[in-house]
């Protein structure tokens, strides 16, 4: 069964940096290798709906970002290590949220309901 496990969350001061990792396993059980899945990061702040942050495609590594994180966050993936990363720089208090990794077959989507697999999340707190 495919699984996603996030790590790297924690407490950071405003203006600081943090790198999140998402380790994927078991995807061959779905009949496909990980590189045919797009990988996304979503986040959910207290009292808010879960929102898309960034997505990266498998084959051509095309990326997209929410306007709120463009220029500050960078998504990347290493298919050989089955890992996706989110480098977060210039962090702001409004970036505080639980960050979730998600996988979707073939195409990126900003919709929560259209993701095929989810991790359990890692908490990022930006505060002085």
mmCIF file of C-alpha atoms in Angstrom:
data_model
loop_
_atom_site.group_PDB
_atom_site.id
_atom_site.type_symbol
_atom_site.label_atom_id
_atom_site.label_comp_id
_atom_site.label_asym_id
_atom_site.label_seq_id
_atom_site.Cartn_x
_atom_site.Cartn_y
_atom_site.Cartn_z
ATOM 1 C CA UNK A 1 0.000 0.000 0.000
ATOM 2 C CA UNK A 2 1.440 3.416 -0.955
ATOM 3 C CA UNK A 3 2.532 5.525 1.980
ATOM 4 C CA UNK A 4 3.806 9.077 2.394
ATOM 5 C CA UNK A 5 5.651 10.208 5.501
ATOM 6 C CA UNK A 6 6.518 13.855 6.085
ATOM 7 C CA UNK A 7 9.351 15.126 8.257
ATOM 8 C CA UNK A 8 11.295 18.296 8.930
ATOM 9 C CA UNK A 9 8.682 20.470 10.586
ATOM 10 C CA UNK A 10 9.387 22.519 13.674
ATOM 11 C CA UNK A 11 9.588 25.972 15.195
ATOM 12 C CA UNK A 12 11.399 28.674 13.232
ATOM 13 C CA UNK A 13 11.688 32.431 13.603
ATOM 14 C CA UNK A 14 10.233 34.795 11.005
ATOM 15 C CA UNK A 15 12.664 35.177 8.138
ATOM 16 C CA UNK A 16 14.126 31.752 8.783
ATOM 17 C CA UNK A 17 14.286 28.640 6.625
ATOM 18 C CA UNK A 18 13.122 25.061 6.879
ATOM 19 C CA UNK A 19 13.213 22.064 4.564
ATOM 20 C CA UNK A 20 10.429 19.506 4.612
ATOM 21 C CA UNK A 21 10.835 15.984 3.275
ATOM 22 C CA UNK A 22 8.247 13.480 2.128
ATOM 23 C CA UNK A 23 9.353 9.854 1.892
ATOM 24 C CA UNK A 24 7.251 7.696 -0.411
ATOM 25 C CA UNK A 25 7.013 3.937 -0.280
ATOM 26 C CA UNK A 26 4.892 1.123 -1.641
ATOM 27 C CA UNK A 27 3.881 2.842 -4.856
ATOM 28 C CA UNK A 28 4.728 -0.120 -7.043
ATOM 29 C CA UNK A 29 1.767 -1.846 -5.366
ATOM 30 C CA UNK A 30 -0.444 0.614 -7.243
ATOM 31 C CA UNK A 31 0.849 -0.827 -10.511
ATOM 32 C CA UNK A 32 2.900 2.239 -11.316
ATOM 33 C CA UNK A 33 6.236 3.666 -10.308
ATOM 34 C CA UNK A 34 6.451 6.876 -8.328
ATOM 35 C CA UNK A 35 7.608 8.940 -11.294
ATOM 36 C CA UNK A 36 4.148 8.821 -12.925
ATOM 37 C CA UNK A 37 2.680 10.531 -9.876
ATOM 38 C CA UNK A 38 2.705 14.257 -9.338
ATOM 39 C CA UNK A 39 3.723 15.184 -5.805
ATOM 40 C CA UNK A 40 2.245 18.130 -3.972
ATOM 41 C CA UNK A 41 2.509 19.970 -0.722
ATOM 42 C CA UNK A 42 -0.651 21.273 0.911
ATOM 43 C CA UNK A 43 -1.020 23.116 4.189
ATOM 44 C CA UNK A 44 -3.754 23.702 6.711
ATOM 45 C CA UNK A 45 -3.661 26.467 9.279
ATOM 46 C CA UNK A 46 -5.914 26.335 12.362
ATOM 47 C CA UNK A 47 -9.470 27.212 11.393
ATOM 48 C CA UNK A 48 -8.673 27.235 7.687
ATOM 49 C CA UNK A 49 -9.276 24.853 4.842
ATOM 50 C CA UNK A 50 -6.425 22.812 3.439
ATOM 51 C CA UNK A 51 -4.796 24.672 0.561
ATOM 52 C CA UNK A 52 -2.358 23.778 -2.187
ATOM 53 C CA UNK A 53 1.161 25.132 -1.809
ATOM 54 C CA UNK A 54 3.158 23.569 -4.615
ATOM 55 C CA UNK A 55 3.207 20.675 -7.057
ATOM 56 C CA UNK A 56 5.889 18.929 -9.090
ATOM 57 C CA UNK A 57 5.305 16.577 -11.994
ATOM 58 C CA UNK A 58 7.095 13.292 -12.253
ATOM 59 C CA UNK A 59 8.586 13.008 -15.706
ATOM 60 C CA UNK A 60 9.428 16.566 -16.718
ATOM 61 C CA UNK A 61 9.727 18.056 -13.200
ATOM 62 C CA UNK A 62 7.506 21.006 -14.088
ATOM 63 C CA UNK A 63 6.528 22.880 -10.950
ATOM 64 C CA UNK A 64 3.850 25.296 -9.834
ATOM 65 C CA UNK A 65 3.329 27.369 -6.709
ATOM 66 C CA UNK A 66 0.637 29.241 -4.856
ATOM 67 C CA UNK A 67 1.044 33.004 -5.231
ATOM 68 C CA UNK A 68 1.582 33.322 -1.484
ATOM 69 C CA UNK A 69 4.812 31.264 -1.605
ATOM 70 C CA UNK A 70 6.261 32.105 -5.027
ATOM 71 C CA UNK A 71 9.871 33.197 -4.773
ATOM 72 C CA UNK A 72 10.180 31.847 -1.227
ATOM 73 C CA UNK A 73 9.454 28.107 -1.498
ATOM 74 C CA UNK A 74 11.073 25.567 -3.804
ATOM 75 C CA UNK A 75 9.740 22.078 -4.450
ATOM 76 C CA UNK A 76 11.982 19.301 -5.731
ATOM 77 C CA UNK A 77 11.953 15.535 -6.012
ATOM 78 C CA UNK A 78 14.477 12.733 -6.150
ATOM 79 C CA UNK A 79 12.758 9.744 -7.747
ATOM 80 C CA UNK A 80 15.761 7.529 -7.057
ATOM 81 C CA UNK A 81 15.331 8.214 -3.334
ATOM 82 C CA UNK A 82 11.517 8.299 -3.530
ATOM 83 C CA UNK A 83 11.572 11.624 -1.743
ATOM 84 C CA UNK A 84 10.031 15.028 -2.324
ATOM 85 C CA UNK A 85 11.299 18.183 -0.677
ATOM 86 C CA UNK A 86 9.954 21.630 0.097
ATOM 87 C CA UNK A 87 12.607 24.236 0.778
ATOM 88 C CA UNK A 88 10.995 27.144 2.593
ATOM 89 C CA UNK A 89 12.825 30.461 2.918
ATOM 90 C CA UNK A 90 11.862 33.873 4.284
ATOM 91 C CA UNK A 91 9.209 32.248 6.415
ATOM 92 C CA UNK A 92 6.362 34.380 7.737
ATOM 93 C CA UNK A 93 4.008 33.819 10.683
ATOM 94 C CA UNK A 94 1.209 33.241 8.178
ATOM 95 C CA UNK A 95 3.101 30.181 6.904
ATOM 96 C CA UNK A 96 2.310 28.455 10.196
ATOM 97 C CA UNK A 97 0.334 25.315 9.399
ATOM 98 C CA UNK A 98 0.390 21.566 9.219
ATOM 99 C CA UNK A 99 2.062 20.694 5.919
ATOM 100 C CA UNK A 100 0.877 17.617 4.060
ATOM 101 C CA UNK A 101 2.433 15.676 1.226
ATOM 102 C CA UNK A 102 0.098 14.283 -1.420
ATOM 103 C CA UNK A 103 0.384 12.191 -4.572
ATOM 104 C CA UNK A 104 -1.850 12.258 -7.614
ATOM 105 C CA UNK A 105 -1.673 10.157 -10.759
ATOM 106 C CA UNK A 106 -0.233 11.998 -13.802
ATOM 107 C CA UNK A 107 -1.488 15.585 -13.377
ATOM 108 C CA UNK A 108 -1.154 18.244 -10.718
ATOM 109 C CA UNK A 109 -4.357 19.423 -9.070
ATOM 110 C CA UNK A 110 -5.019 22.039 -6.417
ATOM 111 C CA UNK A 111 -8.080 20.163 -5.194
ATOM 112 C CA UNK A 112 -7.853 18.160 -2.002
ATOM 113 C CA UNK A 113 -10.452 15.630 -3.182
ATOM 114 C CA UNK A 114 -8.468 14.840 -6.333
ATOM 115 C CA UNK A 115 -5.333 13.615 -4.566
ATOM 116 C CA UNK A 116 -4.866 9.853 -4.495
ATOM 117 C CA UNK A 117 -2.655 9.495 -1.412
ATOM 118 C CA UNK A 118 -1.859 11.612 1.649
ATOM 119 C CA UNK A 119 0.686 11.739 4.410
ATOM 120 C CA UNK A 120 -0.245 12.549 7.994
ATOM 121 C CA UNK A 121 1.416 15.943 8.025
ATOM 122 C CA UNK A 122 4.181 17.804 9.820
ATOM 123 C CA UNK A 123 3.692 20.987 11.838
ATOM 124 C CA UNK A 124 5.540 24.174 10.917
ATOM 125 C CA UNK A 125 5.343 27.046 13.377
ATOM 126 C CA UNK A 126 6.791 30.445 12.470
ATOM 127 C CA UNK A 127 7.058 32.594 15.557
ATOM 128 C CA UNK A 128 9.493 34.748 17.457
#
